[in-house]
DNA sequence: GTGGTCTAGACCACT
DNA sequence: GTGGTCTAGACCACA
């Protein structure tokens, strides 16, 4: 369900954050679903519980999951994402950076937007199909 | 020409890399143009020469600039960017990550693609106008 | 009468304490009124009786309710709240903390006091109206 | 400058966050001022560097301080506090809680608002005097 | 059982 | 020198 890349530039806790957000975005996990406990996931991934804990705390800050004391951690109903203003700003900055990288690689506008659409389809496509 | 954000999450050398790539992508610098020497740029930006040097090494590795012994450093003809395969893979991974973040923030497919187009226009738009 | 937020930062027993104090403060419950027994409330809220018991112990410690052996638990006459000195000190410390947070968020003194008044009205306002 | 209460209910890292925010709110520290390094403060307070680090990360998330790689940590120009929406909501909830506690302690509306004004003066008072 | 906090000590990237 | 990440292992509150 979650797979770590050992020699990745991004830290382990960030990989967990990204992948869990991806699972929720894709609909593989839905509001109310139980997330593995800190100890469970840490032993599954063979990493320290503190590292998982750090990832979960970041996910809670962003409103993706919610912890219930003594019971566990659950996917939250993501109607009101947290820190939306800051995250939208960061998103736009990163899009700008990637567009520069794309052009720097010699991609045309059409090629760049085609690559975007490839990812859009896998995320939003199913919903459109369901219409 | 290059402006550093003192308080940024990304390291200074990366800011230089990104901004020089952006200048080339926007057409503000073209193949053959001379880029400031390490000493020049470091004194302009009031930073350590080693930091500029690290940035230039990364830019050369990506094929954006080329050093000519005794003459200086120049923007290279960008027809065959180095490491294109690796960088295209990384680009696609990052697009995927941003699409997840966009959906996680509650953006619709239309809103997400509109944000992409906002950046595309400023980079590729001028060329289209010139057609 | 009491509504728990499953996904809240504060523990369940604290939510019960806060809400019962709020009911008394608003006048919805008055001195001598019977409060639900531990068993009743725990089955109403679908939680462990120990959790309700912990809440009632805290409320009794603060002088909000009183247990009469064999008869039940009642809202106490609130003329001499227990631990008033300690609680007043804690109150002042918390006001100080919130004022700092308000200023840190860029609120003006007027905006801060307006937010206070919004809450004051709903608690004390009715009494003034009854004068 | 920062004093820890050993037997406080609130964790050490939170005490650091609160106290540093208070120093900035009072004007004792201003934008651009250097904050003690993680290692410095941890040895001053005789606590683990990780605990200070956790506090600083939270302060950065709230936009109170900014770290500059390899140089240190500085008070940020607090014109755009971060997570403002979420923090304003939390502030209002906490005001509500404190108002209930005040009334529960038998305070009149006047006594409650007087206690608010006591803290307001020490934070905003100086500015008014400077007008 | 759950997550939250803290310590001790290590390694790394950046300047 | 700076902060960021990670591990190992401990204790606590909550349910």
XYZ file of C-alpha atoms (C1' of nucleotides) in Angstrom:
554
model
C 0.000 0.000 0.000
C 2.829 2.368 0.860
C 6.237 1.774 -0.686
C 9.355 3.646 0.315
C 12.146 4.478 -2.072
C 15.277 3.904 -0.073
C 17.569 6.274 -1.974
C 15.143 9.042 -2.709
C 15.930 12.731 -2.323
C 12.750 13.265 -0.335
C 12.714 12.178 3.304
C 10.786 9.114 4.412
C 8.106 11.035 6.283
C 7.383 13.096 3.153
C 7.068 9.984 1.029
C 4.466 8.691 3.462
C 2.602 12.013 3.365
C 2.587 12.107 -0.454
C 1.559 8.501 -0.877
C -1.237 8.624 1.652
C -2.574 11.819 0.053
C -2.393 10.055 -3.321
C -4.372 7.084 -1.986
C -7.080 9.411 -0.707
C -7.073 11.518 -3.895
C -7.452 8.402 -6.037
C -10.330 7.217 -3.905
C -8.469 4.130 -2.691
C -9.148 5.350 0.841
C -12.291 7.188 1.846
C -13.474 9.354 4.717
C -13.721 7.324 7.895
C -11.361 4.565 6.786
C -8.859 3.520 9.418
C -5.238 4.242 8.654
C -2.617 1.779 9.961
C -1.558 2.646 13.512
C 1.821 4.325 13.976
C 3.329 1.128 15.353
C 1.765 -1.053 12.652
C 2.984 1.054 9.745
C 6.430 1.526 11.256
C 6.915 -2.216 11.598
C 5.510 -2.798 8.081
C 7.960 -0.306 6.581
C 10.795 -1.285 8.938
C 11.263 2.289 10.092
C 11.117 4.089 13.408
C 7.643 4.853 14.823
C 8.651 8.496 15.271
C 9.072 8.842 11.527
C 5.537 7.589 10.886
C 4.284 9.831 13.673
C 5.850 12.861 12.027
C 4.146 11.996 8.734
C 0.763 11.552 10.425
C 1.091 14.859 12.247
C 1.766 16.619 8.949
C -1.214 14.881 7.352
C -3.406 15.961 10.244
C -2.200 19.558 9.867
C -3.325 19.432 6.244
C -6.697 17.979 7.207
C -6.189 14.674 5.397
C -6.458 12.470 8.487
C -7.722 12.873 12.033
C -6.554 11.132 15.159
C -8.930 9.912 17.819
C -7.246 9.543 21.168
C -6.705 5.961 22.146
C -8.606 4.670 19.129
C -6.434 5.328 16.128
C -6.172 7.492 13.047
C -8.790 7.888 10.324
C -9.189 9.507 6.925
C -11.101 12.727 7.503
C -13.977 14.006 5.419
C -11.917 16.283 3.268
C -14.500 18.975 2.674
C -12.457 21.674 4.356
C -8.766 21.171 3.573
C -6.597 22.968 6.073
C -3.992 25.660 5.311
C -5.685 26.066 1.932
C -4.412 29.590 1.264
C -0.773 28.719 1.902
C -0.986 25.446 0.007
C -2.579 27.071 -3.055
C 0.230 29.620 -3.174
C 2.845 26.895 -2.934
C 1.047 24.906 -5.641
C 1.163 27.824 -8.068
C 4.872 28.396 -7.360
C 5.596 24.732 -8.045
C 3.585 24.728 -11.271
C 5.687 27.695 -12.385
C 8.873 25.826 -11.559
C 7.765 22.704 -13.440
C 6.678 24.695 -16.495
C 10.173 26.196 -16.656
C 11.698 22.733 -16.340
C 9.415 21.429 -19.091
C 10.357 24.211 -21.477
C 14.010 23.829 -20.500
C 13.728 20.197 -21.591
C 12.522 21.362 -24.963
C 8.870 20.396 -24.573
C 6.328 22.312 -26.634
C 3.251 23.787 -24.970
C 1.204 20.921 -26.418
C 3.600 18.273 -25.101
C 3.618 19.896 -21.648
C -0.159 20.081 -21.434
C -0.464 16.531 -22.718
C 1.712 15.357 -19.833
C -0.539 17.224 -17.441
C -3.652 15.640 -18.934
C -2.126 12.166 -18.525
C -2.130 12.653 -14.757
C -5.431 14.514 -14.615
C -7.253 11.602 -16.222
C -6.123 9.079 -13.636
C -7.212 11.342 -10.801
C -10.364 13.081 -11.990
C -11.192 10.864 -14.955
C -13.220 8.304 -13.071
C -15.555 10.933 -11.707
C -16.215 12.259 -15.181
C -16.914 8.723 -16.370
C -19.409 8.332 -13.548
C -21.400 11.357 -14.692
C 18.694 39.701 -13.173
C 18.842 37.105 -10.420
C 17.125 37.873 -7.142
C 17.601 35.708 -4.097
C 14.957 35.274 -1.468
C 16.904 35.294 1.747
C 14.115 33.491 3.590
C 13.156 30.726 1.244
C 12.711 27.013 1.768
C 14.980 26.190 -1.173
C 18.754 26.600 -0.846
C 20.474 29.509 -2.545
C 22.272 27.396 -5.136
C 18.938 25.926 -6.205
C 17.390 29.369 -6.518
C 20.206 30.331 -8.900
C 19.688 27.170 -10.951
C 15.923 27.706 -11.181
C 16.165 31.388 -12.037
C 18.815 30.968 -14.705
C 16.756 28.194 -16.278
C 13.727 30.478 -16.134
C 15.623 33.303 -17.859
C 16.592 30.948 -20.666
C 13.089 29.449 -20.875
C 11.511 32.910 -21.119
C 13.982 33.873 -23.835
C 15.632 36.579 -21.756
C 18.916 34.756 -22.368
C 19.770 32.872 -25.527
C 22.315 30.320 -26.706
C 25.796 31.834 -26.733
C 24.999 34.592 -24.254
C 27.658 35.042 -21.613
C 26.629 34.389 -18.044
C 28.381 36.262 -15.211
C 31.530 34.601 -13.903
C 31.414 32.860 -10.554
C 33.267 35.772 -8.930
C 31.084 38.411 -10.575
C 27.802 36.776 -9.619
C 28.923 35.960 -6.084
C 29.891 39.575 -5.444
C 26.670 40.820 -7.063
C 24.547 38.580 -4.840
C 26.798 39.004 -1.783
C 27.127 35.271 -1.298
C 29.932 32.759 -1.069
C 31.585 31.941 -4.455
C 31.308 28.246 -3.601
C 27.534 28.587 -3.652
C 27.550 30.071 -7.189
C 30.032 27.427 -8.260
C 27.735 24.677 -7.052
C 24.851 26.190 -9.009
C 26.912 26.424 -12.224
C 28.051 22.811 -11.850
C 24.431 21.721 -11.647
C 23.493 23.877 -14.672
C 26.347 22.425 -16.678
C 25.322 18.913 -15.651
C 21.859 19.650 -17.069
C 23.347 21.091 -20.268
C 21.964 24.594 -19.721
C 25.362 26.308 -19.728
C 28.848 25.431 -20.974
C 32.211 26.527 -19.674
C 34.918 27.452 -22.187
C 38.356 27.445 -20.590
C 39.798 30.903 -20.367
C 36.814 32.549 -22.017
C 34.002 32.155 -19.553
C 30.631 30.470 -19.214
C 27.898 30.626 -21.859
C 24.310 29.547 -22.378
C 24.533 26.375 -24.450
C 22.479 25.663 -27.563
C 19.529 24.002 -25.922
C 18.724 21.478 -28.600
C 19.851 18.431 -26.665
C 19.418 19.024 -22.942
C 21.486 16.624 -20.899
C 19.927 13.919 -18.814
C 16.681 14.443 -20.662
C 15.361 10.954 -19.908
C 15.951 11.189 -16.174
C 14.625 14.722 -16.027
C 11.489 13.837 -17.981
C 10.778 11.004 -15.572
C 11.296 13.312 -12.618
C 9.034 15.892 -14.281
C 6.239 13.382 -14.695
C 6.579 12.279 -11.061
C 6.353 15.868 -9.910
C 3.325 16.575 -12.106
C 1.672 13.560 -10.480
C 2.505 14.884 -7.026
C 1.106 18.336 -7.808
C -2.061 16.902 -9.338
C -2.621 14.967 -6.105
C -2.066 18.132 -4.086
C -4.498 20.040 -6.337
C -7.201 17.418 -5.939
C -6.471 17.193 -2.209
C -7.153 20.935 -2.012
C -10.545 20.386 -3.596
C -9.727 21.813 -7.030
C -11.772 20.552 -9.947
C -10.039 19.289 -13.086
C -10.955 22.572 -14.781
C -9.514 24.685 -11.964
C -6.316 22.636 -11.966
C -5.821 22.939 -15.718
C -6.634 26.639 -15.626
C -3.796 27.109 -13.139
C -1.493 25.248 -15.485
C -2.537 27.430 -18.424
C -1.835 30.572 -16.427
C 1.842 29.606 -16.306
C 1.997 28.141 -19.819
C 0.905 31.422 -21.348
C 3.722 33.429 -19.803
C 6.315 30.916 -21.022
C 5.127 29.738 -24.435
C 2.577 32.440 -25.181
C 5.011 34.918 -26.712
C 6.195 32.411 -29.283
C 2.670 31.691 -30.389
C 2.072 35.419 -30.760
C 5.185 35.575 -32.938
C 3.838 32.902 -35.305
C -27.934 17.933 25.410
C -24.285 16.941 25.258
C -22.739 16.378 21.850
C -19.320 14.849 21.462
C -17.057 15.656 18.591
C -15.505 12.345 17.724
C -12.590 14.046 15.991
C -11.551 16.740 18.409
C -8.196 17.680 19.856
C -9.605 17.620 23.396
C -10.320 14.304 25.117
C -13.883 13.152 25.541
C -13.949 13.622 29.316
C -12.889 17.238 28.858
C -15.598 17.824 26.281
C -18.166 16.634 28.812
C -16.740 18.912 31.510
C -16.729 21.931 29.178
C -20.196 21.330 27.831
C -21.803 20.757 31.208
C -20.184 23.919 32.517
C -21.467 25.723 29.420
C -25.020 24.472 30.039
C -24.880 25.771 33.596
C -23.269 29.061 32.530
C -25.967 29.647 29.898
C -28.680 28.910 32.450
C -29.905 25.814 30.644
C -29.277 23.938 33.878
C -29.695 25.430 37.330
C -28.698 24.629 40.898
C -30.473 21.490 42.101
C -31.153 20.101 38.631
C -30.376 16.425 38.311
C -27.649 15.461 35.895
C -27.774 12.068 34.138
C -26.171 9.201 36.058
C -22.831 7.896 34.877
C -24.503 4.842 33.374
C -27.254 6.842 31.684
C -24.901 9.358 30.108
C -22.372 6.732 29.024
C -25.073 4.754 27.231
C -26.525 7.918 25.700
C -23.117 8.944 24.337
C -22.030 5.401 23.522
C -18.813 5.741 25.468
C -17.059 3.955 28.296
C -18.605 4.686 31.757
C -15.098 5.315 33.088
C -14.845 8.305 30.769
C -18.073 9.842 32.132
C -16.951 9.062 35.657
C -13.688 10.918 35.083
C -15.606 13.937 33.799
C -17.950 13.961 36.821
C -15.001 13.703 39.220
C -13.461 16.775 37.606
C -16.795 18.649 37.746
C -17.209 17.772 41.409
C -13.644 18.876 42.096
C -14.541 22.257 40.568
C -17.751 22.469 42.587
C -20.054 22.451 39.558
C -21.942 19.315 40.578
C -22.480 17.389 43.818
C -23.123 13.730 44.373
C -25.697 12.695 46.975
C -25.307 9.080 47.983
C -28.181 6.987 46.790
C -29.997 9.894 45.180
C -27.853 10.925 42.266
C -25.806 13.830 41.038
C -27.010 17.431 40.984
C -25.904 20.852 39.841
C -24.579 22.545 42.962
C -25.487 26.050 44.074
C -22.756 27.903 42.302
C -22.125 30.613 44.874
C -18.743 29.363 46.017
C -17.011 27.573 43.174
C -14.211 25.332 44.387
C -10.591 26.108 43.711
C -11.576 29.625 42.730
C -8.139 31.116 43.401
C -6.265 28.580 41.324
C -8.824 28.699 38.531
C -8.768 32.505 38.426
C -4.999 32.451 38.069
C -5.236 29.883 35.296
C -7.954 31.982 33.630
C -5.750 35.050 33.625
C -2.824 33.086 32.200
C -5.023 31.785 29.410
C -6.403 35.231 28.623
C -2.810 36.419 28.323
C -2.010 33.550 25.956
C -5.044 34.273 23.770
C -4.302 37.999 23.661
C -0.807 37.182 22.402
C -2.283 34.880 19.761
C -4.748 37.586 18.720
C -2.013 40.177 18.348
C 0.197 37.622 16.601
C -2.594 37.160 14.059
C -2.556 40.880 13.403
C -5.809 41.736 15.188
C -6.161 45.291 16.483
C -7.187 45.883 20.083
C -10.674 46.752 18.835
C -10.989 43.574 16.785
C -9.806 41.482 19.730
C -12.270 43.050 22.165
C -15.070 42.755 19.624
C -14.448 39.015 19.459
C -14.635 38.881 23.258
C -17.912 40.781 23.277
C -19.410 38.383 20.737
C -19.082 35.606 23.290
C -19.937 37.713 26.326
C -23.317 38.633 24.871
C -24.446 35.062 24.437
C -23.511 34.231 28.030
C -24.359 37.296 30.083
C -26.593 39.135 27.614
C -29.817 37.406 28.585
C -29.460 38.415 32.200
C -29.037 42.039 31.248
C -32.121 41.800 29.067
C -34.017 40.398 32.063
C -33.119 43.408 34.226
C 14.409 35.338 28.262
C 12.556 32.026 28.088
C 11.647 30.253 31.323
C 10.257 26.760 31.492
C 7.803 25.605 34.117
C 8.939 22.140 35.003
C 5.603 20.781 36.218
C 3.313 22.436 33.746
C 0.457 20.711 31.973
C 1.621 22.064 28.636
C 4.590 20.388 26.962
C 7.981 22.068 26.846
C 7.882 22.764 23.113
C 4.533 24.535 23.516
C 5.888 26.694 26.323
C 8.705 27.774 24.014
C 6.238 28.535 21.218
C 3.986 30.583 23.494
C 6.801 32.509 25.125
C 8.553 33.363 21.901
C 5.259 34.525 20.380
C 4.721 36.644 23.489
C 8.174 38.227 23.155
C 7.425 39.153 19.555
C 3.897 40.369 20.352
C 5.234 42.582 23.159
C 7.832 44.030 20.829
C 10.750 42.609 22.829
C 11.890 40.964 19.604
C 11.432 42.494 16.193
C 11.532 41.375 12.564
C 15.029 40.332 11.564
C 16.261 39.709 15.108
C 18.238 36.512 15.498
C 16.688 33.846 17.674
C 19.036 31.620 19.706
C 20.206 28.619 17.674
C 18.624 25.269 18.419
C 21.780 24.067 20.139
C 22.216 27.300 22.102
C 18.671 27.394 23.442
C 18.648 23.682 24.230
C 21.795 24.016 26.318
C 20.472 27.174 28.005
C 17.239 25.419 28.979
C 18.960 22.097 29.688
C 16.664 20.240 27.326
C 17.130 18.132 24.216
C 17.829 19.971 20.925
C 14.990 18.049 19.267
C 12.518 19.659 21.643
C 13.678 23.151 20.683
C 13.642 22.126 17.046
C 10.028 21.025 17.310
C 9.096 24.392 18.819
C 10.927 26.301 16.075
C 9.243 24.263 13.354
C 5.842 25.094 14.797
C 6.769 28.774 15.020
C 7.877 28.706 11.388
C 4.588 27.084 10.371
C 2.785 29.982 12.022
C 4.994 32.509 10.273
C 6.557 33.871 13.465
C 10.143 32.943 12.607
C 12.057 31.940 9.484
C 15.094 29.742 9.197
C 17.949 30.518 6.851
C 19.925 27.414 5.939
C 23.279 27.322 7.605
C 22.849 30.790 9.072
C 20.289 30.506 11.790
C 16.737 31.442 12.690
C 15.242 34.932 12.618
C 12.041 36.705 13.614
C 10.043 37.167 10.418
C 8.241 40.326 9.353
C 4.863 39.309 10.640
C 2.749 41.041 8.026
C 1.232 37.835 6.702
C 0.657 35.418 9.595
C 0.313 31.856 8.311
C -2.662 29.546 8.802
C -4.681 32.634 9.687
C -8.085 31.121 8.915
C -7.558 28.040 11.093
C -5.987 30.028 13.904
C -8.813 32.574 13.988
C -11.344 29.773 14.289
C -9.373 28.174 17.113
C -9.073 31.580 18.823
C -12.838 32.093 18.804
C -13.432 28.591 20.204
C -10.972 29.252 23.007
C -12.519 32.619 23.836
C -15.862 30.838 24.129
C -14.342 28.269 26.470
C -12.753 30.916 28.668
C -15.952 32.983 28.843
C -17.765 29.899 30.119
C -15.021 29.316 32.687
C -15.214 32.976 33.782
C -18.967 32.836 34.256
C -18.638 29.464 35.959
C -16.302 31.143 38.452
C -18.996 33.673 39.216
C -17.453 36.621 37.389
C -19.807 39.331 36.150
C -19.589 40.538 32.557
C -17.798 43.651 33.851
C -15.263 41.650 35.852
C -14.596 39.379 32.873
C -14.072 42.259 30.468
C -11.884 44.053 32.990
C -9.609 41.022 33.101
C -9.429 41.090 29.317
C -8.539 44.782 29.323
C -5.721 44.158 31.832
C -3.948 42.017 29.232
C -4.903 44.161 26.235
C -3.202 47.181 27.761
C 0.155 45.492 28.192
C 0.107 44.280 24.590
C -1.505 47.052 22.570
C -1.311 49.855 25.109
C 2.112 51.130 24.127
C 1.092 51.644 20.516
C -1.887 53.712 21.559
C 0.357 55.845 23.767
C 2.666 56.395 20.781
C -0.145 57.800 18.642
C -4.247 -0.899 22.585
C -3.693 4.212 20.719
C -0.935 8.635 19.768
C 2.079 12.485 22.130
C 6.268 13.957 24.315
C 11.010 13.727 25.444
C 15.915 12.172 25.549
C 20.354 10.671 23.583
C 23.003 10.349 19.904
C 23.919 9.911 14.922
C 24.437 11.621 9.999
C 23.513 14.931 6.358
C 23.075 19.365 3.431
C 23.955 24.116 3.339
C 26.863 28.273 4.144
C 28.664 26.697 12.435
C 23.399 26.071 11.148
C 18.890 23.334 10.962
C 16.658 18.712 9.173
C 16.105 13.789 9.400
C 16.264 9.411 11.530
C 16.871 5.767 15.121
C 16.333 3.621 19.668
C 14.102 3.567 23.629
C 11.448 5.611 27.457
C 7.158 7.419 29.905
C 2.529 9.342 29.823
C -2.646 10.206 28.976
C -6.639 8.394 26.881
C -10.137 4.789 25.820
